Amino acid sequence: MDEMPAKDGDRAAPGATTRLRVLATSDLHMTLRGFDHYADAPADGVGLTRLATLIRAARAEVPEAPTLLVDNGDCLQGTPMDTPALTETRHPLMQAFEALGYDAIGLGNHDFNFGLDVLDLVLGDAACPVLCSNARRTDGGPFAAQPGVIVTRDTGQGPLRIGLLSVLPPQTAMWDAEILQGRLAVEDMVPAAARSAAALRARGADLVIALAHTGLGEARAVPGQENALIPLAGLEGIDALIGGHTHMLLPDGDGGDAVSGKPVAMPGAGGSHLAVIDLDLARDGDTWRVARSDSHLRARLGVAEDPELLAISDRVHARTRRLLTRPIGQSPWPLHSYFSLVAPSAALAVVAKAQADAIRATGQCDLP
C-alpha cells in the first residue's frame, strides 16, 4: 500500500481543497451479525452486518470525496463465534473486511488471546495491511502486523497520502502472558506513536491518522499508561485519532469532538456505532493540512442487515448455534448466581467442580 512520491505534475495546485471521510469500527469482538448466541435469538443492538449498511451509505453520501475504512482492534475475540471461526477455511471476519473494502486493521489487546501463531494464521488472510506500531516479536518469528502504512487516495486535484499507525496498551503482553510465553514485547504507546508518525511523515505522508486502541485516561503521558488517548492527541504529526478499548462513545453527545485540538472518534463496542470523521483539507505548499474537521457517530439500531455479510457468516453462525444448543447436563433445580457474594451458590459450585475435574486430568492436582 506504500506509494512512491508523486511526480511534480501530479501535485495539487496551490489553494486546492478536498475532503477525506474516515470511517472506523472498533472493539467488534467478533459480533459479526445481529444475533445473541447466548439467548439464541436475534438482537437489534449488535452486528457488523448492520454497520455494513451504514458504511455503504456513508460512502454513497460523498461520491466525489475519497474515503478510508479502518478497524481499531479487538475484532477477533468476544462472542461464541470466535472459536468456531478459527477452524473455517478462511476466517469469516477477514472475508467480511474484504467485502467491505477495509483499508487497514489495527490490533487490540484481545486479538492476542489465541496466541501469536493463531493470530498470524488468521491475519495472513487479511486483504489489507495489519498494523501495530508498539509491539514486536522477541523470538524472531513472523509477525502479521507492520508498524505503519501509507495509503494513497486520488482527490481529483493530486494524490493524498494518508499515513496510518496503530498502538495498543503495553499491558497486552502481561494480560496474555501465559499464552504469549514471553514472545511479545510491547512498549509504551506515546513514544512508539511519535516515532511512527515521524517515520510516516519522512516517507511522504500528508496526513497521519492514529488507530489508538486505548481510552482517554490521564492528560499527561506516564510509563505503562493503559489509556493514553489524550497525550497521543497532543503529539505533533498526528492529525486525527480513532479511540477504543474502553468501549466508550466519542463524541459523547455533549458536543465535544476533539481532544487536544485533534478530531477523535470512539465507536463503542460490538458494532454499536460507526465512527465518521470528515477532514476538510487545504493545500499548503507541498502537502495537505486539515483546515476543518467534524466527528460524529452513527448508531445502527433499526438498520437492516447487509445480505452479503450475512451470507459470509452463515456457516459459522449455524455451527455456533449447534454447539451452544447441545445439552451438556441437566439440573433438577434452577441455577443462578444472584447472591453469590453473600451466600454459597449452586451455580458457582458446578463451575468449581468442573474446574477441579479439569485440573485433575492435567496431572497437576497436587499443587498447593
mmCIF file of C-alpha atoms in Angstrom:
data_model
loop_
_atom_site.group_PDB
_atom_site.id
_atom_site.type_symbol
_atom_site.label_atom_id
_atom_site.label_comp_id
_atom_site.label_asym_id
_atom_site.label_seq_id
_atom_site.Cartn_x
_atom_site.Cartn_y
_atom_site.Cartn_z
ATOM 1 C CA MET A 1 0.000 0.000 0.000
ATOM 2 C CA ASP A 2 3.002 2.381 0.251
ATOM 3 C CA GLU A 3 3.330 4.703 -2.694
ATOM 4 C CA MET A 4 6.294 6.454 -4.280
ATOM 5 C CA PRO A 5 6.339 10.276 -4.100
ATOM 6 C CA ALA A 6 4.231 11.900 -6.773
ATOM 7 C CA LYS A 7 5.743 13.494 -9.826
ATOM 8 C CA ASP A 8 5.612 17.282 -9.880
ATOM 9 C CA GLY A 9 2.871 17.204 -12.487
ATOM 10 C CA ASP A 10 0.687 15.127 -10.201
ATOM 11 C CA ARG A 11 0.759 17.607 -7.326
ATOM 12 C CA ALA A 12 -2.287 19.658 -6.422
ATOM 13 C CA ALA A 13 -2.318 23.343 -7.298
ATOM 14 C CA PRO A 14 -1.818 25.926 -4.517
ATOM 15 C CA GLY A 15 -5.124 26.751 -2.846
ATOM 16 C CA ALA A 16 -6.692 23.401 -3.750
ATOM 17 C CA THR A 17 -9.168 21.912 -1.279
ATOM 18 C CA THR A 18 -10.647 18.467 -0.786
ATOM 19 C CA ARG A 19 -12.392 16.335 1.823
ATOM 20 C CA LEU A 20 -11.428 12.970 3.273
ATOM 21 C CA ARG A 21 -14.066 10.878 5.022
ATOM 22 C CA VAL A 22 -12.663 8.416 7.560
ATOM 23 C CA LEU A 23 -14.947 5.552 8.632
ATOM 24 C CA ALA A 24 -13.959 3.381 11.574
ATOM 25 C CA THR A 25 -15.080 0.406 13.616
ATOM 26 C CA SER A 26 -13.560 -0.691 16.914
ATOM 27 C CA ASP A 27 -13.986 -3.410 19.516
ATOM 28 C CA LEU A 28 -16.239 -5.523 17.311
ATOM 29 C CA HIS A 29 -15.369 -8.559 19.461
ATOM 30 C CA MET A 30 -16.475 -10.965 16.716
ATOM 31 C CA THR A 31 -20.006 -9.565 16.683
ATOM 32 C CA LEU A 32 -20.440 -10.397 13.035
ATOM 33 C CA ARG A 33 -24.218 -10.297 12.903
ATOM 34 C CA GLY A 34 -27.316 -9.155 14.763
ATOM 35 C CA PHE A 35 -27.733 -12.268 16.865
ATOM 36 C CA ASP A 36 -27.329 -13.069 20.559
ATOM 37 C CA HIS A 37 -25.950 -16.599 20.625
ATOM 38 C CA TYR A 38 -26.341 -16.891 24.391
ATOM 39 C CA ALA A 39 -30.080 -16.248 24.091
ATOM 40 C CA ASP A 40 -30.251 -17.986 20.682
ATOM 41 C CA ALA A 41 -32.309 -15.068 19.396
ATOM 42 C CA PRO A 42 -31.954 -12.102 17.021
ATOM 43 C CA ALA A 43 -30.616 -8.892 18.556
ATOM 44 C CA ASP A 44 -31.109 -5.439 17.109
ATOM 45 C CA GLY A 45 -28.305 -3.883 19.111
ATOM 46 C CA VAL A 46 -25.288 -5.670 17.642
ATOM 47 C CA GLY A 47 -23.579 -6.646 14.450
ATOM 48 C CA LEU A 48 -21.121 -5.779 11.698
ATOM 49 C CA THR A 49 -23.868 -6.836 9.294
ATOM 50 C CA ARG A 50 -25.766 -3.676 10.274
ATOM 51 C CA LEU A 51 -22.693 -1.474 10.323
ATOM 52 C CA ALA A 52 -22.084 -2.629 6.754
ATOM 53 C CA THR A 53 -25.310 -0.925 5.717
ATOM 54 C CA LEU A 54 -24.160 2.292 7.410
ATOM 55 C CA ILE A 55 -20.704 2.027 5.832
ATOM 56 C CA ARG A 56 -22.106 1.721 2.325
ATOM 57 C CA ALA A 57 -24.476 4.637 2.954
ATOM 58 C CA ALA A 58 -21.711 6.850 4.376
ATOM 59 C CA ARG A 59 -19.611 6.285 1.280
ATOM 60 C CA ALA A 60 -22.525 6.970 -1.042
ATOM 61 C CA GLU A 61 -23.128 10.351 0.629
ATOM 62 C CA VAL A 62 -19.774 11.684 -0.605
ATOM 63 C CA PRO A 63 -19.332 10.206 -4.095
ATOM 64 C CA GLU A 64 -16.743 12.830 -5.065
ATOM 65 C CA ALA A 65 -14.664 12.575 -1.883
ATOM 66 C CA PRO A 66 -12.062 9.926 -1.062
ATOM 67 C CA THR A 67 -12.926 7.669 1.860
ATOM 68 C CA LEU A 68 -10.972 5.446 4.214
ATOM 69 C CA LEU A 69 -12.296 2.474 6.221
ATOM 70 C CA VAL A 70 -10.329 1.122 9.179
ATOM 71 C CA ASP A 71 -10.779 -1.154 12.187
ATOM 72 C CA ASN A 72 -9.237 -0.273 15.530
ATOM 73 C CA GLY A 73 -8.722 -3.678 17.118
ATOM 74 C CA ASP A 74 -10.301 -6.279 19.398
ATOM 75 C CA CYS A 75 -12.072 -7.729 16.404
ATOM 76 C CA LEU A 76 -11.242 -11.448 16.712
ATOM 77 C CA GLN A 77 -12.465 -12.357 20.215
ATOM 78 C CA GLY A 78 -15.578 -11.855 22.275
ATOM 79 C CA THR A 79 -18.617 -13.891 21.199
ATOM 80 C CA PRO A 80 -19.298 -17.639 20.989
ATOM 81 C CA MET A 81 -18.483 -17.466 17.270
ATOM 82 C CA ASP A 82 -14.840 -16.598 17.909
ATOM 83 C CA THR A 83 -13.562 -20.151 18.446
ATOM 84 C CA PRO A 84 -15.542 -21.948 15.695
ATOM 85 C CA ALA A 85 -14.440 -19.216 13.277
ATOM 86 C CA LEU A 86 -10.803 -20.210 13.780
ATOM 87 C CA THR A 87 -11.404 -23.575 12.092
ATOM 88 C CA GLU A 88 -13.076 -22.154 8.995
ATOM 89 C CA THR A 89 -11.094 -22.421 5.754
ATOM 90 C CA ARG A 90 -10.824 -18.646 5.777
ATOM 91 C CA HIS A 91 -11.762 -16.589 8.803
ATOM 92 C CA PRO A 92 -15.220 -15.057 8.203
ATOM 93 C CA LEU A 93 -14.198 -11.709 9.675
ATOM 94 C CA MET A 94 -11.360 -11.405 7.171
ATOM 95 C CA GLN A 95 -13.882 -12.213 4.444
ATOM 96 C CA ALA A 96 -16.246 -9.555 5.784
ATOM 97 C CA PHE A 97 -13.493 -6.942 5.976
ATOM 98 C CA GLU A 98 -12.523 -7.695 2.380
ATOM 99 C CA ALA A 99 -16.129 -7.488 1.185
ATOM 100 C CA LEU A 100 -16.463 -4.050 2.788
ATOM 101 C CA GLY A 101 -13.137 -2.826 1.441
ATOM 102 C CA TYR A 102 -11.287 -2.133 4.682
ATOM 103 C CA ASP A 103 -8.042 -0.241 4.150
ATOM 104 C CA ALA A 104 -6.280 -1.262 7.375
ATOM 105 C CA ILE A 105 -6.735 -3.259 10.579
ATOM 106 C CA GLY A 106 -5.174 -2.095 13.834
ATOM 107 C CA LEU A 107 -4.624 -4.653 16.583
ATOM 108 C CA GLY A 108 -6.147 -4.585 20.069
ATOM 109 C CA ASN A 109 -5.126 -6.462 23.185
ATOM 110 C CA HIS A 110 -7.818 -9.144 22.849
ATOM 111 C CA ASP A 111 -6.627 -10.044 19.366
ATOM 112 C CA PHE A 112 -3.708 -11.795 21.089
ATOM 113 C CA ASN A 113 -5.955 -14.010 23.255
ATOM 114 C CA PHE A 114 -5.475 -17.041 20.999
ATOM 115 C CA GLY A 115 -1.688 -16.663 20.770
ATOM 116 C CA LEU A 116 0.726 -15.428 18.124
ATOM 117 C CA ASP A 117 0.564 -18.476 15.872
ATOM 118 C CA VAL A 118 -3.223 -18.299 15.552
ATOM 119 C CA LEU A 119 -3.071 -14.533 15.103
ATOM 120 C CA ASP A 120 -0.566 -14.825 12.271
ATOM 121 C CA LEU A 121 -2.602 -17.571 10.621
ATOM 122 C CA VAL A 122 -5.852 -15.590 10.719
ATOM 123 C CA LEU A 123 -4.361 -12.257 9.715
ATOM 124 C CA GLY A 124 -2.383 -13.891 6.936
ATOM 125 C CA ASP A 125 -5.714 -13.979 5.081
ATOM 126 C CA ALA A 126 -6.335 -10.250 5.526
ATOM 127 C CA ALA A 127 -6.803 -8.380 2.260
ATOM 128 C CA CYS A 128 -5.469 -5.132 3.757
ATOM 129 C CA PRO A 129 -2.483 -4.137 5.905
ATOM 130 C CA VAL A 130 -2.486 -5.133 9.586
ATOM 131 C CA LEU A 131 -0.857 -2.561 11.854
ATOM 132 C CA CYS A 132 0.748 -2.444 15.290
ATOM 133 C CA SER A 133 3.370 0.211 15.973
ATOM 134 C CA ASN A 134 4.336 -0.639 19.552
ATOM 135 C CA ALA A 135 4.616 -4.441 19.624
ATOM 136 C CA ARG A 136 7.232 -6.799 18.256
ATOM 137 C CA ARG A 137 8.056 -10.475 18.482
ATOM 138 C CA THR A 138 11.106 -11.316 20.548
ATOM 139 C CA ASP A 139 11.628 -14.853 19.251
ATOM 140 C CA GLY A 140 12.452 -13.968 15.655
ATOM 141 C CA GLY A 141 9.209 -15.443 14.369
ATOM 142 C CA PRO A 142 6.924 -13.815 11.795
ATOM 143 C CA PHE A 143 4.529 -11.099 12.909
ATOM 144 C CA ALA A 144 1.422 -10.341 10.891
ATOM 145 C CA ALA A 145 1.492 -6.630 11.733
ATOM 146 C CA GLN A 146 3.642 -3.822 10.382
ATOM 147 C CA PRO A 147 4.315 -0.545 12.244
ATOM 148 C CA GLY A 148 2.710 1.747 9.695
ATOM 149 C CA VAL A 149 1.482 2.135 6.148
ATOM 150 C CA ILE A 150 0.776 4.913 3.658
ATOM 151 C CA VAL A 151 -2.476 4.682 1.718
ATOM 152 C CA THR A 152 -2.891 6.934 -1.312
ATOM 153 C CA ARG A 153 -6.160 8.441 -2.497
ATOM 154 C CA ASP A 154 -6.872 10.387 -5.675
ATOM 155 C CA THR A 155 -8.517 13.688 -4.775
ATOM 156 C CA GLY A 156 -9.043 14.831 -8.344
ATOM 157 C CA GLN A 157 -6.518 17.555 -7.521
ATOM 158 C CA GLY A 158 -3.495 15.413 -6.935
ATOM 159 C CA PRO A 159 -2.735 12.457 -4.671
ATOM 160 C CA LEU A 160 -3.387 12.428 -0.938
ATOM 161 C CA ARG A 161 -1.039 10.230 1.084
ATOM 162 C CA ILE A 162 -2.530 9.072 4.375
ATOM 163 C CA GLY A 163 -0.195 7.584 6.950
ATOM 164 C CA LEU A 164 -1.710 5.068 9.359
ATOM 165 C CA LEU A 165 -0.221 3.824 12.623
ATOM 166 C CA SER A 166 -1.642 1.674 15.412
ATOM 167 C CA VAL A 167 -0.930 1.314 19.129
ATOM 168 C CA LEU A 168 -2.343 -0.829 21.945
ATOM 169 C CA PRO A 169 -1.884 -0.972 25.735
ATOM 170 C CA PRO A 170 1.560 -2.120 26.916
ATOM 171 C CA GLN A 171 -0.223 -4.409 29.392
ATOM 172 C CA THR A 172 -1.142 -6.699 26.468
ATOM 173 C CA ALA A 173 1.963 -8.845 26.943
ATOM 174 C CA MET A 174 1.163 -9.242 30.656
ATOM 175 C CA TRP A 175 -2.561 -9.952 30.245
ATOM 176 C CA ASP A 176 -1.863 -12.848 27.876
ATOM 177 C CA ALA A 177 1.491 -13.835 29.365
ATOM 178 C CA GLU A 178 0.518 -17.496 29.704
ATOM 179 C CA ILE A 179 -0.160 -17.979 26.004
ATOM 180 C CA LEU A 180 2.372 -15.459 24.659
ATOM 181 C CA GLN A 181 5.166 -17.028 26.751
ATOM 182 C CA GLY A 182 7.478 -14.034 26.546
ATOM 183 C CA ARG A 183 7.437 -13.921 22.747
ATOM 184 C CA LEU A 184 5.886 -10.443 22.537
ATOM 185 C CA ALA A 185 7.330 -7.140 23.728
ATOM 186 C CA VAL A 186 5.034 -4.114 23.904
ATOM 187 C CA GLU A 187 6.358 -0.613 24.547
ATOM 188 C CA ASP A 188 4.515 2.453 25.768
ATOM 189 C CA MET A 189 2.113 3.901 23.232
ATOM 190 C CA VAL A 190 3.115 7.572 23.186
ATOM 191 C CA PRO A 191 6.820 7.213 22.279
ATOM 192 C CA ALA A 192 6.011 4.479 19.759
ATOM 193 C CA ALA A 193 3.327 6.606 18.103
ATOM 194 C CA ALA A 194 5.623 9.639 17.988
ATOM 195 C CA ARG A 195 8.324 7.588 16.288
ATOM 196 C CA SER A 196 5.891 6.008 13.805
ATOM 197 C CA ALA A 197 4.267 9.337 12.945
ATOM 198 C CA ALA A 198 7.667 10.876 12.240
ATOM 199 C CA ALA A 199 8.640 7.900 10.076
ATOM 200 C CA LEU A 200 5.422 8.157 8.065
ATOM 201 C CA ARG A 201 5.970 11.885 7.534
ATOM 202 C CA ALA A 202 9.529 11.203 6.395
ATOM 203 C CA ARG A 203 8.171 8.719 3.859
ATOM 204 C CA GLY A 204 5.873 11.359 2.378
ATOM 205 C CA ALA A 205 2.597 11.129 4.308
ATOM 206 C CA ASP A 206 0.457 14.271 4.010
ATOM 207 C CA LEU A 207 -1.693 13.253 6.976
ATOM 208 C CA VAL A 208 -1.220 10.784 9.817
ATOM 209 C CA ILE A 209 -4.154 9.038 11.463
ATOM 210 C CA ALA A 210 -3.610 7.018 14.635
ATOM 211 C CA LEU A 211 -5.606 3.858 15.264
ATOM 212 C CA ALA A 212 -5.269 4.051 19.028
ATOM 213 C CA HIS A 213 -6.688 1.049 20.871
ATOM 214 C CA THR A 214 -6.857 2.998 24.102
ATOM 215 C CA GLY A 215 -9.222 5.171 26.123
ATOM 216 C CA LEU A 216 -8.924 8.756 27.329
ATOM 217 C CA GLY A 217 -7.002 8.339 30.600
ATOM 218 C CA GLU A 218 -4.689 10.968 32.046
ATOM 219 C CA ALA A 219 -3.768 14.172 30.248
ATOM 220 C CA ARG A 220 -0.034 13.544 30.540
ATOM 221 C CA ALA A 221 1.941 10.555 29.373
ATOM 222 C CA VAL A 222 3.193 8.246 32.123
ATOM 223 C CA PRO A 223 5.103 4.959 31.886
ATOM 224 C CA GLY A 224 2.883 1.908 31.475
ATOM 225 C CA GLN A 225 -0.158 4.004 30.585
ATOM 226 C CA GLU A 226 -3.136 1.858 29.551
ATOM 227 C CA ASN A 227 -5.391 4.705 28.391
ATOM 228 C CA ALA A 228 -3.417 7.378 26.587
ATOM 229 C CA LEU A 229 -5.693 8.959 24.004
ATOM 230 C CA ILE A 230 -5.180 12.483 25.375
ATOM 231 C CA PRO A 231 -1.353 12.519 25.258
ATOM 232 C CA LEU A 232 -1.462 10.728 21.903
ATOM 233 C CA ALA A 233 -3.657 13.505 20.524
ATOM 234 C CA GLY A 234 -1.093 16.013 21.752
ATOM 235 C CA LEU A 235 1.663 14.558 19.576
ATOM 236 C CA GLU A 236 2.928 16.703 16.743
ATOM 237 C CA GLY A 237 2.466 14.954 13.434
ATOM 238 C CA ILE A 238 -0.814 13.175 14.235
ATOM 239 C CA ASP A 239 -3.870 14.740 12.580
ATOM 240 C CA ALA A 240 -6.764 12.540 13.750
ATOM 241 C CA LEU A 241 -7.343 9.574 16.035
ATOM 242 C CA ILE A 242 -9.674 6.619 16.385
ATOM 243 C CA GLY A 243 -10.009 5.513 20.010
ATOM 244 C CA GLY A 244 -11.181 2.244 21.528
ATOM 245 C CA HIS A 245 -10.500 -0.335 24.252
ATOM 246 C CA THR A 246 -12.795 1.210 26.894
ATOM 247 C CA HIS A 247 -15.954 0.807 24.766
ATOM 248 C CA MET A 248 -16.871 4.456 25.278
ATOM 249 C CA LEU A 249 -18.623 6.728 22.797
ATOM 250 C CA LEU A 250 -16.820 9.794 21.460
ATOM 251 C CA PRO A 251 -18.211 12.258 20.626
ATOM 252 C CA ASP A 252 -20.474 11.544 23.585
ATOM 253 C CA GLY A 253 -23.383 13.830 22.786
ATOM 254 C CA ASP A 254 -22.080 16.767 24.799
ATOM 255 C CA GLY A 255 -20.742 18.478 21.711
ATOM 256 C CA GLY A 256 -17.017 17.761 22.044
ATOM 257 C CA ASP A 257 -15.483 16.034 19.039
ATOM 258 C CA ALA A 258 -11.809 16.900 19.569
ATOM 259 C CA VAL A 259 -9.048 16.040 22.053
ATOM 260 C CA SER A 260 -6.054 18.373 22.293
ATOM 261 C CA GLY A 261 -7.460 20.093 19.237
ATOM 262 C CA LYS A 262 -7.413 16.895 17.133
ATOM 263 C CA PRO A 263 -10.534 15.191 15.745
ATOM 264 C CA VAL A 264 -11.218 11.977 17.665
ATOM 265 C CA ALA A 265 -13.938 9.322 17.498
ATOM 266 C CA MET A 266 -14.545 6.169 19.546
ATOM 267 C CA PRO A 267 -17.413 3.951 18.301
ATOM 268 C CA GLY A 268 -18.389 1.881 21.352
ATOM 269 C CA ALA A 269 -18.294 -1.908 21.056
ATOM 270 C CA GLY A 270 -19.926 -4.873 19.383
ATOM 271 C CA GLY A 271 -20.728 -2.889 16.277
ATOM 272 C CA SER A 272 -22.868 -0.448 18.229
ATOM 273 C CA HIS A 273 -21.731 2.588 16.236
ATOM 274 C CA LEU A 274 -19.826 3.643 13.149
ATOM 275 C CA ALA A 275 -17.293 6.436 13.635
ATOM 276 C CA VAL A 276 -17.196 9.125 10.960
ATOM 277 C CA ILE A 277 -14.507 11.815 10.767
ATOM 278 C CA ASP A 278 -14.711 14.324 7.931
ATOM 279 C CA LEU A 279 -11.460 16.174 7.286
ATOM 280 C CA ASP A 280 -11.646 19.270 5.084
ATOM 281 C CA LEU A 281 -8.167 19.678 3.645
ATOM 282 C CA ALA A 282 -6.374 22.614 2.084
ATOM 283 C CA ARG A 283 -3.213 22.531 0.025
ATOM 284 C CA ASP A 284 -0.280 24.001 1.946
ATOM 285 C CA GLY A 285 2.886 24.089 -0.124
ATOM 286 C CA ASP A 286 3.829 20.534 -0.987
ATOM 287 C CA THR A 287 1.358 18.879 1.368
ATOM 288 C CA TRP A 288 -2.208 18.936 2.649
ATOM 289 C CA ARG A 289 -3.280 20.278 6.036
ATOM 290 C CA VAL A 290 -6.519 19.911 7.988
ATOM 291 C CA ALA A 291 -8.481 23.155 7.697
ATOM 292 C CA ARG A 292 -11.632 21.923 9.421
ATOM 293 C CA SER A 293 -12.954 18.677 10.852
ATOM 294 C CA ASP A 294 -16.173 17.097 12.046
ATOM 295 C CA SER A 295 -16.503 13.881 14.048
ATOM 296 C CA HIS A 296 -19.701 12.021 14.802
ATOM 297 C CA LEU A 297 -21.077 8.552 15.478
ATOM 298 C CA ARG A 298 -23.846 6.730 13.670
ATOM 299 C CA ALA A 299 -25.897 4.131 15.545
ATOM 300 C CA ARG A 300 -27.302 1.135 13.731
ATOM 301 C CA LEU A 301 -30.450 0.404 15.731
ATOM 302 C CA GLY A 302 -33.227 -0.465 13.313
ATOM 303 C CA VAL A 303 -30.831 -0.704 10.363
ATOM 304 C CA ALA A 304 -31.281 -3.661 8.017
ATOM 305 C CA GLU A 305 -28.529 -6.272 7.937
ATOM 306 C CA ASP A 306 -26.348 -6.453 4.843
ATOM 307 C CA PRO A 307 -27.188 -9.615 2.826
ATOM 308 C CA GLU A 308 -23.628 -10.134 1.585
ATOM 309 C CA LEU A 309 -22.199 -10.124 5.098
ATOM 310 C CA LEU A 310 -24.967 -12.367 6.393
ATOM 311 C CA ALA A 311 -24.039 -14.930 3.748
ATOM 312 C CA ILE A 312 -20.363 -14.765 4.738
ATOM 313 C CA SER A 313 -21.113 -15.680 8.360
ATOM 314 C CA ASP A 314 -23.988 -18.129 7.724
ATOM 315 C CA ARG A 315 -21.863 -21.258 8.128
ATOM 316 C CA VAL A 316 -20.061 -20.278 11.339
ATOM 317 C CA HIS A 317 -23.327 -18.890 12.726
ATOM 318 C CA ALA A 318 -25.041 -22.259 12.204
ATOM 319 C CA ARG A 319 -22.082 -24.135 13.708
ATOM 320 C CA THR A 320 -22.126 -21.885 16.767
ATOM 321 C CA ARG A 321 -25.846 -22.364 17.315
ATOM 322 C CA ARG A 322 -25.475 -26.144 17.155
ATOM 323 C CA LEU A 323 -22.604 -26.009 19.620
ATOM 324 C CA LEU A 324 -24.432 -23.851 22.150
ATOM 325 C CA THR A 325 -27.749 -25.676 21.978
ATOM 326 C CA ARG A 326 -26.165 -29.091 22.586
ATOM 327 C CA PRO A 327 -27.106 -30.293 26.117
ATOM 328 C CA ILE A 328 -24.134 -30.905 28.387
ATOM 329 C CA GLY A 329 -26.079 -31.887 31.506
ATOM 330 C CA GLN A 330 -29.286 -31.434 33.440
ATOM 331 C CA SER A 331 -30.129 -29.855 36.789
ATOM 332 C CA PRO A 332 -33.317 -30.655 38.714
ATOM 333 C CA TRP A 333 -33.377 -27.130 40.173
ATOM 334 C CA PRO A 334 -32.742 -23.613 38.812
ATOM 335 C CA LEU A 335 -29.155 -22.375 38.890
ATOM 336 C CA HIS A 336 -28.296 -18.721 39.426
ATOM 337 C CA SER A 337 -25.565 -16.563 40.944
ATOM 338 C CA TYR A 338 -27.648 -13.633 42.180
ATOM 339 C CA PHE A 339 -26.456 -13.906 45.782
ATOM 340 C CA SER A 340 -23.039 -15.488 45.249
ATOM 341 C CA LEU A 341 -21.243 -12.637 47.036
ATOM 342 C CA VAL A 342 -23.076 -13.250 50.317
ATOM 343 C CA ALA A 343 -24.046 -16.938 50.322
ATOM 344 C CA PRO A 344 -22.995 -20.286 48.823
ATOM 345 C CA SER A 345 -24.037 -20.588 45.192
ATOM 346 C CA ALA A 346 -25.009 -23.839 43.491
ATOM 347 C CA ALA A 347 -24.135 -22.331 40.101
ATOM 348 C CA LEU A 348 -20.594 -21.492 41.191
ATOM 349 C CA ALA A 349 -20.265 -24.897 42.841
ATOM 350 C CA VAL A 350 -20.907 -26.536 39.465
ATOM 351 C CA VAL A 351 -18.257 -24.330 37.851
ATOM 352 C CA ALA A 352 -15.760 -25.070 40.633
ATOM 353 C CA LYS A 353 -16.334 -28.812 40.304
ATOM 354 C CA ALA A 354 -15.810 -28.637 36.543
ATOM 355 C CA GLN A 355 -12.563 -26.745 37.083
ATOM 356 C CA ALA A 356 -11.404 -29.276 39.658
ATOM 357 C CA ASP A 357 -12.166 -32.133 37.274
ATOM 358 C CA ALA A 358 -10.219 -30.387 34.500
ATOM 359 C CA ILE A 359 -7.192 -29.824 36.733
ATOM 360 C CA ARG A 360 -7.310 -33.432 37.930
ATOM 361 C CA ALA A 361 -6.807 -34.566 34.339
ATOM 362 C CA THR A 362 -3.619 -32.479 33.929
ATOM 363 C CA GLY A 363 -1.562 -34.375 36.478
ATOM 364 C CA GLN A 364 -1.055 -31.184 38.495
ATOM 365 C CA CYS A 365 -3.818 -31.751 41.022
ATOM 366 C CA ASP A 366 -1.351 -31.939 43.947
ATOM 367 C CA LEU A 367 -0.102 -28.383 43.516
ATOM 368 C CA PRO A 368 -0.869 -26.107 46.515
#
